[in-house]
Amino acid sequence: MKKMKMTKTAKNNFVTYFIVLIAYILVQILLKSGHMSSLMEGLLVPLCIYVMLAVSLNLTVGILGELSLGHAGFMCVGAFSGAFFSKCMDGAMPDGIRFFIALLIGAAVAGVFGIVIGIPVLRLKGDYLAIVTLAFGEIIKNLVNVLYIGKDNNGFHFSMKDSISLHLGEEGQVIVNGAQGITGTPHDASFTAGVLLIFISLFIILNLINSRDGRAIMSIRDNRIAAESTGINITKYKLMAFSISAAIAGVAGVLYAHNLSTLTALPKNFGYNMSIMILVFVVLGGIGNIRGSIISAVILTLLPELLRGLSDYRMLIYAIVLIAMMLFNWSPKAIEWKDKLKEKYFSKIPFRKEKEVK
Amino acid sequence: MSLLEVKNLTISFGGLRAVDDFNIDIKRGQLYGLIGPNGAGKTTVFNLLTGVYKPDEGIIKLEDKDITGLKTIDINKAGIARTFQNIRLFKDLTVLDNVKVGLHNHYRYSTIEGIFRLPKYYKVEKAMDERAMELLKVFELDGEADYLASNLPYGKQRKLEIARALATEPRLLLLDEPAAGMNPNETGELMDTIRFVRDKFDMTILLIEHDMKLVSGICEALTVLNFGRILAQGQTSTVLNDPQVITAYLGE
């Protein structure tokens, strides 16, 4: 009995990893054989970023069951802290190591923000939590836009006014220049690095879900009062899920920052539109369904680009696809049909059989 | 020796004294019933005992340790587990996982060990699975271990809630209307289960119930509440024959 259950989740996770791997190999083949347009090539790293954001938001929305609309805020925090580090350390250490440390810093800073924001915010529920996280995302974006940091021989200088009030020395250098952001971030991001990070995020999230901590998190989602009287520390596990989710969004942000030469906090990339778009990925892929998040993030990112030729009809078709995906994922009839299909075609796979034998 | 000792427990909501001067003394291993008409304050007593509400006055002692005003989670750790009048299962978790959440504080490994699947993870998870299956077997739920909790029939959901409460290894088990919505057959079965739990786990049980057949069948002592006050208290047979109690239930 017990063995069967373990093989079932293990199989599910395996399929998820496998899909990512196959997609990676396919893209590599296309790249090597020169069948990929430069437009598509440019989309590869953003794809990885969106997948990571969707997967991490699903931890908050699907597994913890709290609606967060400030996910882009954590991405923004990660992006700026990672880019700041890379800019400071440019040339001081090998590229690979610097990028790796930048990723760690992005994750750590976003994770700490997750905890700091989470302590007051996670006392709220439902709509209220959504509103406050939405505000947080906007505040972060606006704060970054008035932040000036420079470096000279005397160390770092901070200002919230303008770059002149930093009072830098002769050889001083402005690193974060307010609304102009950070320019000249080394271009360390690559598709391979992105896929690797997706694997690491998946590994962390899937293993977390199927562990003691994950069960505690999901028990809070299913019934907070019962979880509390069963001895689950609500605050601890809410914060754990929220900060891990924020940390992975931070890593996605670092990847984003190292894919561009100029990093600025605009409504387009770190505003609430972005947060909502990530939420759309999660909802359409299925709340709590990690694999679904990956697939819907990929489809919904590629779709507008693929439909570029249709010009005006592009957003119309995009909307229709949104509706179709929602029906496919959520309507009872469609779920029934999918289950039937699964029974028919996948019942012959050996470890599936073990389940039926019991 | 008394396991649970409650003195002068009082709470008001606005002008309403929902529970007024409530006293109870439950001996170890006792099957104790808390009855009373609707709105008498029975569930409020449970919520006070489990820290959902903080009492305005009064002392709650579990095994001579003062647990008054502790948080729900700490009261659970101190040894009180409960079920709910309206079933509160983790409905999107499997039956097995529901019980494993109950085992949470007794089987430990760190988050790192969980994420990186270190040997301790497998060892502890295996021990948890075994313990959870043992508990499920007691309630004849082992065949459904893999089902989602929400897919269980009603009677089995009630049983699963008791199993989950027992998984937290309490010394006192509070059951809030365990027979609500059950037919006479299921109620009979439930009575056997409750007795069995008491004997097998050496448990002390306090239960709220409206089903008089169940109350008179298994409870050794009773407290009757009416309008938040104690109406009668003592041996089951004596209490149930008390004219005041009969009036409260049936009217004049």
Coordinates of C-alpha atoms in Angstrom, one line a residue, chain A residues 4 7 24 64 88 121 146 152 202 222 228 275 348:
Chain A
M4 CA 2.4 2.1 -4.1
T7 CA 5.8 5.2 -6.6
Y24 CA 15.7 21.2 -23.2
L64 CA -0.1 27.3 0.9
C88 CA 30.5 45.4 -7.9
V121 CA 1.1 40.2 6.0
V146 CA 14.6 56.5 -6.2
D152 CA 34.4 55.0 -4.3
L202 CA 11.5 21.9 -9.1
D222 CA -7.1 22.7 3.8
E228 CA -3.7 24.4 14.7
S275 CA 2.4 39.6 -10.9
K348 CA 0.2 -0.6 -19.3

